[in-house]
Each structure stands twice: as structure tokens, then as C-alpha cells.
């Protein structure tokens, strides 16, 4: 009672303390959110052309998609798939609304006729044809009697409506796509007018890169003039040391010792009987099943196996064991094993081929088979005599005559054990020698059988112990990872130096994006990516992460903001371009006003010939793809010589030796139609990509995932 009284006296204080604690809890939740910017109920996952996409709605769609694809895709793969669908639906939805594109029930039905849904037996009549009334009746029945199926259908219906609207929209765009006869004629000429040229080329490789000095300011100036080409998304560079959880040599030795002890009998004290019991080991046990249930990581596999189905490294040894003999312990992958021969069946597996002659009324006979039983028997006997002739290829007879599903494989049935085939077939296969050919009758028809091979099968009992890291090894690994994390400070060189001192391997990962999830060497590590992009994480920061099979100590080594690349980042891309331009300028300046012979002599190159060049295939033998050079040639007259041309691989000077005009056609509609068809086939992708590129999309996925 005294205790209760004290509690009553302090009720106000307790309420105040609890209130403050709850307040602190709520506040701490706001400020310590694991998300990058915190998350608010009802907030948006994206803004597309001013329209907010609710995170709640988005999550529902992700959940539905996850249930649909199952475990085959990672969580981020599903998120990204839903994202692309959402962006597409929103962008195209604006077009549908502007154009007044809608879909009525009859249009849905018409669209269904052209899709795989028309193959649903529930929507088909007795003739297997899609029936609109059956479809409507089935959906109505779902609504009343199967709500879950009906809800699933509503989601499917939304997808169908979207697809039908897209089809209508793209058909409207496609209707405006065309090509004139003049365009068809030009396309024909570009593909069929041939040019023979003589050329000299001074390759850019003739000037060493080391002689071209490019400054940072020149790279910066180039990037500034080509900003659109050197945009970058936010990215991060990491380096990490992986502390992999794996068994030590001592762990392996201990597991080998443990499994070895299972071979012999042991004595154990029985508290219930107050006496010592002798526990039979694997060598002497008479109940293999119970022994493996108690001491092995896998149960007793009673199936008889051929040599090829045993572990390849010990298959020969195991097959040579006598019944009751033991082999092991031996290492097989990540396990230690001891195997015991339990039983052997000589010639217990047969490989056979057959020719099946079915007849009307035989079990599973193809309806196309019209021969009678008597006719099938007569034909089978003819094939039996043929199969026994010297030099006849049984597989060819089977391919040409068998009614069985194995006919395309030459009648080959592979290996099988007793009891797999029907009794008469089974008896012939196991009661005759290899090479025997005979005829048997079963419910399926008449079989001409050839025994191709026989092999022994064995029943082997195996004690298996997985080689895993011990608790001591795991604790040591944790200690090592934690120590390394604590020793590192916010300095990149120190991280590498400390790793080198302890002989750890440092693995760099460059330019990861905010929505990446897979890191080389670590697989799916979304939590590391989120940490790297957290606004509180700075370059040089180090953190230890628990991952599958161990730990990763990670350091952030680089941060790239959205926008135009820095000079350092762009240099690897820009340097080759500027060098190429400088080399071209040098080559042109040194060879102005020279004829082809002088250019060849002064630059140590030769004059070459190229024939049958076309604009549609602008490849010059010995030089590669050179569209500018070939395009220049197309505009020149026969006998004309060009100036110096800056190509892809060098500077060219060309002379037109011969031009062969394409034969004139009476009509170029075929080529115009081909252009129209090609353009129409690109409408769906090209139009959507153009709309997407012109849209304002604010992606906030990284805040929530």
C-alpha cells in the first residue's frame, strides 16, 4: 500500500515525464528520419509537368507489381518499373486529355479481340472464338461471386484502357506520317548510286598525342560551348574494404574432425537409465535413415544413381566401393562428406530408343493416325526387319516412321530405371543385352526397341556437414571490421594506407547514381547508396555496414552535383576531341595546295582506291566509316578533286574516278512506302521519347526508397 501511495503522490510528475518522453520521441522521429529529406504522409514521389504523384498511390502500385512478379525482381527493379509506367501514363494522359481521346466499353471489347486476352477460355464460345457476351458475363459473375478476381480484373482493365488509348493516339500520329515519291527517289539513289574514288589519307595517329598540349582552360571553354553534351546527374564515388564471413582453416579442420568422429561408435551417459550407452557410428549403424536425420545436414537420399549423377570428383571412387564400404571424409564444394555404399543394381539403368507405331484407338494416339491395329503391327514388323539389317541407322528410321514424341530425337528415350516404362517395355529393356532389337506391344501401340546402353546404379548414404564460419571466426571478423572503421578518419589516403598495412583489398566504385542498388563485389546494397547520397554524408566519411556474409567498411571519396561536368571529369571525354581538331588543323595547314602525290610522299602514306561507295553505306575500305568524306564525294563530278576533308580517322583528299548512276525506275512508290513504313514503326518510341524529353519531371524516388 505504501508503494501505491507514493505512486499516487507522484502522478503529476509521471505524466509530465511520460509526456516529455513522447514529445521527444515524436520530435526525434522528425529529425532523425532515415530518408534523405524526411517523409510526410501524403507527400509526392514525383512532380510531372506540375502534377503531383502521390507516394501513397505509388506504393500501392509497387505492392501490386511486387506480388505480380514475385521474388524474381529486386525491390528497386519493381520501383523503377512502376516509375516508368507512371511517367508514361502521366505524360501520355495529358495528350489524351488535350485531344479528347476516350475509350468506350465497345472499344475495349474490340481491343481485346487483338490481344492475348482473347485466348482466355472463359471469354470464348464453344468454337474457341472470342465472344463479347461471354466476356461481359464472366466479368459480371466475378463481381458477384469472386470479388478478388474482379478487383484483379479492374487493374487489368485499367491497363487495357491505357493500351487502347495509346493505340488510338499513336494511330492518329501515324496517320500524319508519309513520304513523297521524290523522297523515295532520293532514298533509292543514295543506296544505289555508286562511286569509285582515289584517295590519300593522313591519319590522326601520325601525330603523337604527347605533342598536343591542351590546357584546363581550353577544356573548360569547350565544355562551356557544349553544355548540353556534358550534363551529369548527381553521382558519388566510393571505396570499400569487404570483410567476408567465411570459414577459417581452423574452422574447416574442426568440421572435418567432427564428421570423422561420426564414423566410429561412441559411449554416452544416459541419465534416465544411469548407465553408459554405446551409440553406433556411421560405420556400424543399421538404421542409416535415423543416423542421417540426427547427424547430417541432409537426409538420406534413397534414389539409386548412375555414375554421372554422383559428385564428379569422387564418382569413380564411390562406384568402386563394395556394399558396406565407406569413403571419406572428403571435401565437396562447401561441405565435408562421408559416403557409404548401401546397395548396387548391376545394369540397373537402361538407355533405349524406339519406333512407335500407333493405331486408331491406342492410348494417346494422335487423331491424325488412321491406321488399324493390324496395319500398325504389319508396319512394325517391316521396320523390325529393316532395323536389324547391317548398316541401317536406327535413328533415321525412328525420325521417319515413329509416332512417338521422341521421333525428332531419333527415338532416343535416354536412361531410365526399372518401373519407369510400362511392364512389357520394361521387361524387354532389362531382360535383354545391349544392342538387342525387338518388338513389343503395349496400350500405346507397337514398339520397335533397341537397347543402346546399360549402366550400374548405386544407392549411397552420405553424411554431410556444411563448412561454416565458427562463432569465434565471426566475432574476430566483427572486431577487425570495427577496428578498421575506428582507425580510419576523413582522409582518403589514410583509408588506403591503413588497408594496405593490414593487407586488406580496397575496391573503388565510381559514379554510382542516386537510384542504383548494385555495387560491384557487394551486389544489392541499397543502404550504402542511400548513405552516400545523404546530405549529412561528406567526402571522406567512413561507415561500417552489415551485409550478407560479412561487413563492408565504406568511404565516400567523391561527390558530383547535378549540372555540367567539371573540367576534371570532362577531360577524359573532351581531350580526344580537342586533340583530333588540333591534329586536323596541323595536317591541313601542312598540306594546303599540295596534290595527292605530294601529300602521300611528304607524309609517308600511299594513294588508295575505293570502289562502289554509296551514301547509305559510307564505309571506305582501309579507313572505316567516313560519312563526311563519302557525302562530299556524292556532290562532286567525275574527274573532280576535292580539297582537304576532315574525316573521322584522318584528313582526306579525294578524286572521283567514276560515278555510276542508279538505273531509273518508272515509279519510286516502293521506296516511298518503305520510308513511310519505317517512320511509322518508329512513331511509338520516338513520339513518347520526345514528349518525355520536353516534360518537366522532378524525381523524388530517392527520398522514399
XYZ file of C-alpha atoms in Angstrom:
705
model
C 0.000 0.000 0.000
C 2.865 2.320 0.780
C 4.174 1.862 -2.727
C 0.782 2.672 -4.271
C 0.501 5.779 -2.148
C 3.885 7.004 -3.309
C 2.857 6.431 -6.935
C -0.344 8.456 -6.432
C 1.645 11.352 -4.959
C 3.897 11.408 -7.989
C 1.187 11.005 -10.676
C 1.569 14.545 -11.985
C 5.326 14.179 -12.246
C 4.990 10.840 -14.044
C 2.503 12.251 -16.549
C 4.862 15.152 -17.218
C 7.835 12.805 -17.691
C 5.887 10.472 -19.982
C 4.590 13.455 -21.963
C 8.077 14.841 -22.401
C 9.333 11.408 -23.426
C 6.599 11.043 -26.038
C 7.262 14.585 -27.251
C 10.960 13.807 -27.549
C 10.128 10.584 -29.382
C 7.926 12.389 -31.909
C 10.410 15.188 -32.408
C 13.316 12.772 -32.766
C 11.341 10.896 -35.389
C 11.047 14.069 -37.451
C 14.704 14.987 -37.282
C 16.315 11.550 -37.462
C 14.388 10.127 -40.370
C 16.468 7.627 -42.299
C 15.176 9.161 -45.514
C 17.201 11.849 -47.219
C 14.762 14.687 -46.720
C 12.283 13.125 -44.345
C 8.900 11.847 -45.411
C 5.477 13.316 -44.847
C 2.216 11.456 -45.054
C 0.561 12.245 -48.362
C 3.735 13.711 -49.899
C 4.564 13.170 -53.561
C 7.083 10.824 -55.126
C 7.282 12.969 -58.248
C 6.051 16.080 -59.971
C 5.423 15.671 -63.692
C 4.547 18.816 -65.626
C 3.150 20.330 -62.431
C 1.130 17.258 -61.427
C 1.995 15.660 -58.081
C 2.239 11.855 -57.970
C 1.137 10.675 -54.520
C 3.602 8.423 -52.690
C 0.674 6.502 -51.187
C -0.760 5.730 -54.612
C 2.712 4.912 -55.939
C 3.381 2.480 -53.075
C 0.114 0.677 -53.743
C 1.125 0.162 -57.355
C 4.566 -1.050 -56.273
C 2.942 -3.568 -53.932
C 0.683 -4.875 -56.709
C 3.629 -5.117 -59.102
C 5.733 -6.914 -56.463
C 3.018 -9.512 -55.955
C 2.787 -9.975 -59.698
C 6.491 -10.527 -60.428
C 7.268 -12.346 -57.171
C 10.869 -12.763 -55.963
C 12.343 -12.690 -59.489
C 12.983 -8.935 -59.301
C 14.591 -6.797 -56.602
C 12.573 -4.125 -54.814
C 14.277 -1.312 -56.749
C 13.688 -3.061 -60.064
C 9.977 -3.126 -59.265
C 10.045 0.520 -58.143
C 11.777 1.553 -61.358
C 9.321 -0.436 -63.472
C 6.336 1.204 -61.768
C 8.056 4.585 -62.119
C 8.483 4.244 -65.884
C 4.850 3.154 -66.246
C 3.682 6.070 -64.093
C 5.699 8.647 -66.030
C 4.448 7.248 -69.339
C 0.837 7.183 -68.197
C 1.002 10.752 -66.883
C 2.727 12.255 -69.919
C 0.534 10.498 -72.463
C -2.542 11.172 -70.297
C -2.051 14.895 -70.906
C -2.103 14.239 -74.653
C -5.237 12.105 -74.361
C -6.988 14.849 -72.409
C -5.977 17.597 -74.848
C -7.210 15.547 -77.818
C -10.320 14.227 -76.078
C -9.278 10.588 -76.510
C -11.531 8.274 -74.513
C -12.362 4.594 -74.620
C -15.904 3.200 -74.503
C -16.886 -0.326 -73.500
C -17.300 -1.426 -77.114
C -13.818 -0.164 -77.913
C -12.400 -2.182 -75.018
C -14.086 -5.277 -76.402
C -12.729 -4.585 -79.895
C -9.259 -4.066 -78.481
C -9.448 -7.319 -76.532
C -10.006 -9.214 -79.781
C -6.481 -8.211 -80.897
C -4.701 -9.236 -77.681
C -3.808 -12.394 -75.791
C -6.868 -11.898 -73.574
C -8.963 -13.201 -76.468
C -7.318 -16.602 -75.863
C -8.762 -16.870 -72.350
C -11.111 -19.896 -72.459
C -13.521 -18.072 -70.121
C -14.071 -15.480 -72.839
C -14.547 -17.960 -75.699
C -17.578 -19.678 -77.186
C -17.860 -23.403 -77.902
C -15.878 -22.929 -81.117
C -12.959 -21.362 -79.285
C -13.723 -17.862 -80.621
C -13.707 -14.708 -78.508
C -17.302 -13.898 -77.547
C -18.075 -10.376 -76.313
C -21.165 -11.556 -74.426
C -19.195 -14.348 -72.723
C -16.587 -11.786 -71.727
C -19.151 -9.392 -70.212
C -20.976 -12.239 -68.480
C -17.746 -13.598 -66.967
C -16.711 -10.205 -65.573
C -20.214 -9.660 -64.163
C -20.046 -13.082 -62.494
C -16.649 -12.204 -60.945
C -18.137 -9.030 -59.491
C -20.809 -11.002 -57.630
C -19.111 -14.305 -56.813
C -15.373 -13.633 -56.895
C -14.517 -10.136 -55.573
C -10.739 -10.821 -55.545
C -10.801 -11.861 -59.200
C -12.947 -8.839 -60.005
C -10.513 -6.447 -58.293
C -7.650 -8.021 -60.243
C -9.678 -7.565 -63.411
C -10.252 -3.862 -62.666
C -6.481 -3.378 -62.550
C -6.140 -5.290 -65.799
C -8.948 -3.219 -67.289
C -7.083 -0.010 -66.426
C -4.050 -1.360 -68.255
C -6.174 -2.330 -71.259
C -7.803 1.113 -71.371
C -4.361 2.733 -71.263
C -3.103 0.492 -74.071
C -6.211 1.169 -76.143
C -5.816 4.929 -75.687
C -2.141 4.702 -76.651
C -3.046 2.712 -79.740
C -5.632 5.358 -80.749
C -3.208 8.225 -80.080
C -0.265 6.720 -81.932
C -2.516 5.739 -84.836
C -3.527 9.402 -85.132
C 0.133 10.446 -85.208
C 0.975 7.623 -87.602
C -1.748 8.785 -89.981
C 0.196 12.011 -90.476
C 3.429 10.238 -91.337
C 4.216 9.937 -95.020
C 6.886 10.112 -97.686
C 6.692 11.655 -101.173
C 7.792 9.970 -104.398
C 10.683 12.457 -104.531
C 11.839 11.330 -101.107
C 11.570 7.732 -102.268
C 13.612 8.544 -105.368
C 16.328 10.229 -103.277
C 16.485 7.275 -100.887
C 16.823 4.927 -103.859
C 19.657 6.993 -105.353
C 21.552 7.266 -102.064
C 21.512 3.481 -101.782
C 22.251 2.610 -105.418
C 24.397 5.342 -106.970
C 27.970 4.044 -106.819
C 31.218 5.997 -106.670
C 34.787 4.908 -107.352
C 37.365 7.186 -105.782
C 41.100 7.588 -105.432
C 42.154 8.992 -102.070
C 45.053 9.822 -99.837
C 44.627 9.868 -96.086
C 46.903 11.308 -93.430
C 45.755 9.544 -90.240
C 45.488 11.454 -86.992
C 47.634 8.744 -85.394
C 50.556 10.108 -87.443
C 50.824 12.909 -84.886
C 51.624 11.662 -81.327
C 49.186 12.721 -78.619
C 52.117 13.860 -76.500
C 52.832 16.689 -78.957
C 49.378 18.207 -78.494
C 49.267 20.320 -75.346
C 45.722 21.018 -74.104
C 45.189 23.299 -71.094
C 42.447 23.115 -68.493
C 41.085 26.455 -69.661
C 40.711 25.099 -73.195
C 38.801 22.083 -71.895
C 36.624 24.387 -69.774
C 35.949 26.601 -72.789
C 34.969 23.576 -74.903
C 32.623 22.264 -72.195
C 31.088 25.722 -71.818
C 30.268 25.788 -75.541
C 28.787 22.264 -75.468
C 26.979 22.227 -72.125
C 24.145 20.013 -73.354
C 26.611 17.269 -74.260
C 28.329 17.278 -70.865
C 25.471 17.276 -68.426
C 25.785 14.965 -65.445
C 23.391 13.531 -62.896
C 24.254 13.552 -59.196
C 26.809 10.793 -58.572
C 29.149 9.501 -55.893
C 32.492 7.699 -55.734
C 33.147 5.120 -53.028
C 35.864 2.799 -51.893
C 35.374 -0.077 -49.526
C 37.008 -2.977 -47.758
C 34.936 -6.163 -47.649
C 35.249 -8.309 -44.533
C 33.765 -11.536 -45.831
C 32.344 -14.043 -43.417
C 33.974 -17.325 -44.384
C 35.323 -20.337 -42.509
C 38.927 -20.163 -41.372
C 41.378 -23.018 -41.821
C 40.777 -23.864 -38.161
C 37.006 -23.978 -38.773
C 37.468 -26.372 -41.683
C 39.772 -28.592 -39.655
C 37.280 -28.645 -36.757
C 34.374 -29.631 -39.012
C 36.467 -32.346 -40.641
C 37.362 -33.669 -37.195
C 33.700 -33.639 -36.101
C 32.490 -35.566 -39.138
C 35.359 -38.039 -38.810
C 34.282 -38.843 -35.231
C 30.881 -39.906 -36.590
C 32.468 -42.933 -38.240
C 33.066 -44.886 -35.037
C 30.915 -45.899 -32.106
C 30.798 -43.576 -29.104
C 29.807 -44.024 -25.479
C 27.292 -41.614 -23.985
C 25.936 -41.403 -20.446
C 22.159 -41.925 -20.222
C 20.782 -40.005 -17.255
C 17.445 -41.779 -17.390
C 18.988 -45.242 -17.017
C 22.060 -44.085 -15.077
C 24.322 -46.076 -17.372
C 26.562 -45.621 -20.385
C 25.074 -46.406 -23.808
C 27.044 -47.314 -26.882
C 25.952 -45.169 -29.859
C 26.737 -46.849 -33.146
C 28.747 -44.780 -35.599
C 28.164 -44.460 -39.327
C 30.381 -47.453 -39.976
C 28.244 -49.826 -37.886
C 24.769 -48.311 -37.817
C 21.916 -50.464 -39.079
C 19.472 -47.537 -39.349
C 21.028 -45.192 -41.893
C 17.906 -43.027 -42.185
C 17.771 -42.275 -38.457
C 21.536 -41.696 -38.301
C 21.470 -39.107 -41.096
C 18.397 -37.434 -39.607
C 20.346 -36.906 -36.397
C 23.879 -36.155 -37.571
C 23.769 -34.950 -41.197
C 22.779 -31.603 -42.712
C 20.877 -33.538 -45.411
C 18.558 -36.524 -45.182
C 19.068 -39.974 -46.703
C 18.538 -39.891 -50.473
C 17.200 -43.362 -51.284
C 17.241 -42.877 -55.072
C 19.645 -45.099 -56.990
C 22.096 -43.057 -59.038
C 24.335 -43.677 -62.017
C 27.961 -42.589 -62.009
C 27.210 -39.348 -63.845
C 24.837 -38.293 -61.050
C 27.490 -38.588 -58.326
C 29.929 -35.780 -57.426
C 32.360 -35.761 -60.355
C 35.495 -35.501 -58.190
C 34.740 -38.763 -56.336
C 32.393 -40.572 -58.749
C 34.967 -43.212 -59.760
C 35.885 -43.916 -56.132
C 32.266 -44.227 -54.993
C 31.313 -46.532 -57.890
C 34.184 -48.880 -56.960
C 33.052 -49.288 -53.329
C 31.647 -52.632 -52.215
C 28.362 -52.710 -50.332
C 29.042 -51.602 -46.751
C 32.329 -49.829 -47.609
C 32.896 -46.211 -46.642
C 34.797 -43.364 -48.293
C 35.661 -40.116 -46.589
C 35.732 -37.647 -45.160
C 36.181 -35.746 -48.437
C 35.534 -32.152 -49.386
C 32.805 -31.406 -51.927
C 32.328 -27.694 -52.505
C 31.423 -26.021 -49.208
C 30.805 -29.310 -47.391
C 32.621 -32.248 -45.879
C 31.102 -35.653 -46.634
C 31.389 -39.321 -45.729
C 29.706 -41.755 -48.125
C 28.693 -45.372 -47.561
C 27.699 -47.861 -50.261
C 24.261 -49.212 -49.309
C 23.233 -51.202 -52.388
C 24.097 -51.747 -56.042
C 21.991 -52.730 -59.060
C 24.125 -54.062 -61.942
C 22.725 -52.799 -65.251
C 20.072 -51.009 -63.232
C 19.688 -48.231 -65.784
C 18.985 -48.728 -69.489
C 19.317 -46.345 -72.402
C 16.955 -47.252 -75.226
C 15.482 -45.938 -78.471
C 12.193 -46.936 -80.032
C 9.919 -46.558 -83.019
C 6.256 -46.321 -82.029
C 3.594 -47.431 -84.473
C 0.281 -46.197 -83.068
C -3.160 -47.042 -84.400
C -6.696 -45.739 -84.123
C -7.942 -46.324 -80.580
C -4.497 -46.777 -79.000
C -3.768 -44.851 -75.783
C -2.797 -41.199 -76.510
C -2.779 -41.869 -80.253
C -2.640 -38.724 -82.358
C -6.025 -38.123 -84.051
C -4.122 -37.870 -87.330
C -3.185 -41.569 -87.045
C -5.732 -43.545 -89.127
C -4.085 -46.961 -89.484
C -5.721 -50.015 -87.947
C -4.109 -52.207 -85.299
C -3.338 -54.858 -87.920
C -1.752 -52.314 -90.232
C 0.346 -50.970 -87.345
C 1.588 -54.467 -86.490
C 2.474 -55.219 -90.114
C 4.365 -51.931 -90.441
C 6.170 -52.545 -87.122
C 7.378 -55.981 -88.272
C 8.672 -54.464 -91.525
C 10.603 -51.835 -89.571
C 11.931 -54.519 -87.191
C 13.433 -56.437 -90.120
C 14.837 -53.207 -91.550
C 16.337 -52.152 -88.191
C 18.206 -55.457 -87.856
C 19.945 -55.046 -91.221
C 23.635 -54.186 -91.167
C 24.444 -50.527 -91.767
C 20.914 -49.239 -91.118
C 20.788 -46.107 -88.919
C 18.097 -46.722 -86.299
C 17.762 -43.006 -85.506
C 16.842 -42.239 -89.124
C 14.186 -44.970 -89.131
C 12.718 -43.500 -85.943
C 12.717 -39.935 -87.261
C 10.938 -41.001 -90.442
C 8.436 -43.506 -89.029
C 7.804 -43.141 -85.276
C 4.545 -41.708 -83.951
C 6.096 -41.041 -80.548
C 7.227 -37.634 -79.214
C 10.837 -38.892 -79.267
C 10.815 -39.134 -83.085
C 12.651 -35.796 -83.640
C 15.434 -37.144 -81.378
C 15.788 -40.352 -83.382
C 13.585 -42.232 -80.917
C 16.075 -41.691 -78.074
C 14.384 -42.195 -74.679
C 17.515 -41.580 -72.606
C 18.345 -43.581 -69.477
C 15.605 -44.998 -67.250
C 15.384 -47.397 -64.298
C 13.010 -50.279 -63.597
C 9.374 -49.360 -63.213
C 9.503 -46.191 -65.301
C 8.223 -47.769 -68.516
C 5.076 -49.872 -68.951
C 5.645 -53.546 -67.969
C 6.213 -55.139 -71.418
C 8.559 -52.363 -72.490
C 10.321 -52.547 -69.119
C 10.759 -56.345 -69.354
C 12.318 -56.200 -72.800
C 14.697 -53.405 -71.819
C 16.008 -55.080 -68.670
C 15.926 -58.719 -69.806
C 17.986 -58.286 -72.981
C 21.579 -57.363 -73.696
C 22.953 -54.112 -75.024
C 22.430 -53.918 -78.803
C 19.331 -56.137 -78.823
C 16.465 -55.074 -81.112
C 12.937 -56.404 -80.638
C 9.207 -55.779 -80.965
C 6.709 -55.409 -78.103
C 3.079 -54.409 -77.956
C 1.673 -52.032 -75.324
C -1.510 -49.967 -74.972
C 0.277 -47.196 -76.887
C 0.895 -49.341 -79.969
C 3.746 -51.451 -81.313
C 7.306 -50.580 -80.322
C 10.457 -51.489 -82.213
C 13.013 -51.176 -79.400
C 16.788 -51.008 -79.495
C 18.838 -51.230 -76.279
C 21.598 -48.624 -76.641
C 23.429 -48.899 -73.328
C 23.278 -50.232 -69.767
C 24.910 -48.953 -66.611
C 25.078 -49.806 -62.923
C 23.199 -47.711 -60.400
C 24.016 -47.437 -56.706
C 22.365 -46.316 -53.516
C 24.774 -44.243 -51.453
C 24.181 -42.804 -47.983
C 26.132 -39.624 -47.301
C 26.735 -37.719 -44.077
C 27.018 -34.031 -44.996
C 28.370 -31.223 -42.864
C 28.343 -27.696 -44.223
C 31.608 -25.825 -43.774
C 30.585 -22.636 -41.989
C 32.388 -19.977 -40.010
C 32.538 -20.588 -36.283
C 31.262 -18.097 -33.735
C 34.867 -17.278 -32.856
C 35.665 -16.516 -36.506
C 32.557 -14.330 -36.832
C 33.457 -12.406 -33.673
C 37.032 -11.911 -34.906
C 35.706 -10.628 -38.237
C 33.437 -8.153 -36.465
C 36.315 -6.972 -34.306
C 38.563 -6.494 -37.342
C 35.920 -4.559 -39.283
C 35.090 -2.358 -36.294
C 38.768 -1.676 -35.569
C 39.422 -0.693 -39.169
C 36.387 1.600 -39.164
C 37.533 3.313 -35.969
C 41.106 3.762 -37.201
C 40.080 5.490 -40.407
C 39.446 9.210 -40.399
C 38.100 11.573 -43.013
C 41.128 11.318 -45.262
C 41.218 9.197 -48.407
C 44.936 8.416 -48.281
C 44.683 7.240 -44.658
C 41.923 4.779 -45.576
C 44.091 3.216 -48.285
C 47.235 3.319 -46.142
C 45.573 1.568 -43.209
C 44.064 -1.038 -45.525
C 47.460 -1.699 -47.089
C 49.065 -2.028 -43.645
C 46.593 -4.766 -42.708
C 46.714 -6.292 -46.210
C 43.066 -5.529 -46.908
C 41.915 -5.090 -50.515
C 40.449 -1.652 -51.268
C 37.813 -1.748 -54.016
C 36.759 1.510 -55.732
C 33.260 2.123 -57.100
C 32.880 5.181 -59.303
C 29.929 7.309 -60.402
C 27.085 5.491 -58.667
C 23.685 7.132 -59.209
C 21.114 8.027 -56.577
C 18.802 5.144 -57.533
C 21.477 2.480 -58.001
C 21.316 -0.603 -55.799
C 24.028 -2.975 -57.030
C 27.646 -2.314 -56.117
C 30.385 -4.365 -57.828
C 31.549 -7.089 -55.464
C 28.736 -6.476 -52.973
C 25.582 -6.994 -55.063
C 22.383 -5.363 -53.770
C 23.371 -2.749 -51.176
C 20.759 -0.025 -51.431
C 21.504 1.130 -47.866
C 25.094 2.033 -48.822
C 23.892 4.090 -51.796
C 21.372 5.911 -49.597
C 24.111 6.725 -47.070
C 26.387 8.020 -49.834
C 23.681 10.432 -51.045
C 22.526 11.517 -47.590
C 23.016 15.267 -47.293
C 24.810 14.747 -43.985
C 27.440 12.445 -45.512
C 30.580 14.293 -46.592
C 33.500 13.265 -48.765
C 35.939 11.370 -46.550
C 33.264 9.972 -44.214
C 33.571 6.289 -43.308
C 30.892 3.867 -42.162
C 30.657 0.145 -41.481
C 27.678 -1.743 -42.948
C 26.361 -5.182 -42.080
C 25.878 -7.046 -45.343
C 25.203 -10.609 -46.356
C 28.124 -12.781 -45.290
C 30.102 -10.090 -43.558
C 30.755 -6.375 -43.277
C 31.787 -3.558 -45.597
C 33.708 -0.526 -44.339
C 32.899 2.178 -46.874
C 34.380 5.606 -47.507
C 32.792 8.333 -49.643
C 35.589 9.570 -51.928
C 33.812 11.770 -54.459
C 30.620 13.785 -54.904
C 29.232 15.114 -58.179
C 26.418 17.639 -58.267
C 23.770 17.760 -60.978
C 24.696 20.070 -63.827
C 27.641 20.464 -66.178
C 30.707 18.277 -65.661
C 33.779 19.786 -64.069
C 36.933 20.166 -66.144
C 38.492 17.165 -64.399
C 35.504 14.922 -65.043
C 35.019 16.049 -68.643
C 38.688 15.929 -69.618
C 38.685 12.200 -70.403
C 35.913 12.848 -72.958
C 36.996 16.243 -74.264
C 40.752 15.688 -74.607
C 40.469 13.267 -77.588
C 38.108 15.685 -79.379
C 40.360 18.738 -78.968
C 43.463 16.709 -79.898
C 41.717 15.465 -83.026
C 40.748 19.015 -84.026
C 44.327 20.260 -83.435
C 45.796 17.377 -85.430
C 43.383 18.051 -88.289
C 44.355 21.719 -88.298
C 48.073 20.841 -88.340
C 47.661 18.322 -91.163
C 45.564 20.726 -93.241
C 47.996 23.617 -92.688
C 50.986 21.449 -93.682
C 49.357 20.083 -96.842
C 47.484 23.040 -98.319
C 47.795 23.435 -102.089
C 49.520 20.039 -102.489
C 48.390 17.403 -104.921
C 47.686 13.856 -103.802
C 51.120 12.593 -104.803
C 52.916 15.262 -102.784
C 50.712 14.641 -99.736
C 51.436 10.912 -99.921
C 55.196 11.447 -100.334
C 55.525 14.094 -97.621
C 53.539 12.090 -95.041
C 54.782 8.591 -95.764
C 51.362 7.282 -96.839
C 50.091 5.779 -100.074
C 47.343 6.645 -102.520
C 44.496 4.134 -102.347
C 41.379 3.259 -104.330
C 37.861 2.531 -103.122
C 35.041 1.363 -105.353
C 31.240 1.112 -105.265
C 30.832 3.530 -102.371
C 27.286 4.639 -101.508
C 25.984 7.334 -99.209
C 23.772 4.812 -97.386
C 26.840 2.662 -96.603
C 29.647 5.224 -96.178
C 32.469 2.821 -95.318
C 35.847 3.216 -97.033
C 37.933 0.019 -97.077
C 41.085 0.561 -95.044
C 39.723 3.678 -93.367
C 36.395 2.724 -91.799
C 33.181 4.720 -91.534
C 33.642 8.112 -93.194
C 30.214 9.673 -93.895
C 31.584 13.209 -94.408
C 34.115 12.026 -96.978
C 31.599 9.884 -98.897
C 28.970 12.630 -98.663
C 31.459 15.101 -100.143
C 32.212 12.674 -102.964
C 28.498 12.366 -103.755
C 28.321 16.064 -104.517
C 31.366 16.069 -106.834
C 31.576 15.491 -110.569
C 33.574 12.711 -112.241
C 37.238 13.743 -112.544
C 36.987 16.400 -109.841
C 39.453 16.596 -106.953
C 38.440 17.774 -103.522
C 40.156 19.991 -101.030
C 41.362 18.618 -97.732
C 38.485 16.946 -95.852
C 38.455 16.415 -92.100
C 37.196 12.850 -91.618
C 36.715 10.509 -88.688
C 40.127 8.850 -88.839
C 42.241 11.392 -90.662
C 42.423 14.160 -93.243
C 41.493 13.086 -96.802
C 41.956 14.374 -100.307
C 39.869 12.532 -102.915
C 39.441 12.319 -106.673
C 36.291 10.982 -108.323
C 37.286 8.260 -110.770
C 33.841 7.075 -111.771
C 30.220 7.626 -110.819
C 27.597 5.061 -111.749
C 24.069 6.354 -111.684
C 21.345 4.081 -110.387
C 19.038 2.767 -113.132
C 15.949 4.936 -113.421
C 12.694 3.401 -112.260
C 9.226 4.040 -113.629
C 7.899 4.544 -110.136
C 9.530 5.089 -106.734
C 6.452 4.262 -104.677
C 8.084 1.120 -103.263
C 10.884 3.212 -101.741
C 8.482 5.948 -100.618
C 6.325 3.334 -98.920
C 9.390 1.807 -97.266
C 10.325 5.223 -95.862
C 6.752 5.711 -94.666
C 6.650 2.259 -93.044
C 9.999 2.825 -91.359
C 8.923 6.188 -89.993
C 5.575 4.778 -88.856
C 7.298 1.935 -86.998
C 9.293 4.483 -85.006
C 6.287 6.602 -84.036
C 5.507 4.948 -80.692
C 9.050 5.219 -79.346
C 10.074 8.484 -80.995
C 6.929 10.416 -80.077
C 6.935 9.277 -76.459
C 10.655 9.993 -76.048
C 10.149 13.485 -77.495
C 7.255 14.145 -75.117
C 9.271 12.837 -72.178
C 12.301 14.941 -73.085
C 10.099 18.028 -73.255
C 8.460 17.354 -69.908
C 9.442 18.769 -66.541
C 9.973 15.775 -64.260
C 11.041 16.102 -60.636
C 12.031 12.650 -59.429
C 11.808 12.186 -55.650
C 12.086 8.390 -55.502
C 15.359 8.529 -53.608
C 13.525 10.193 -50.706
C 11.417 7.104 -50.147
C 13.418 4.143 -51.490
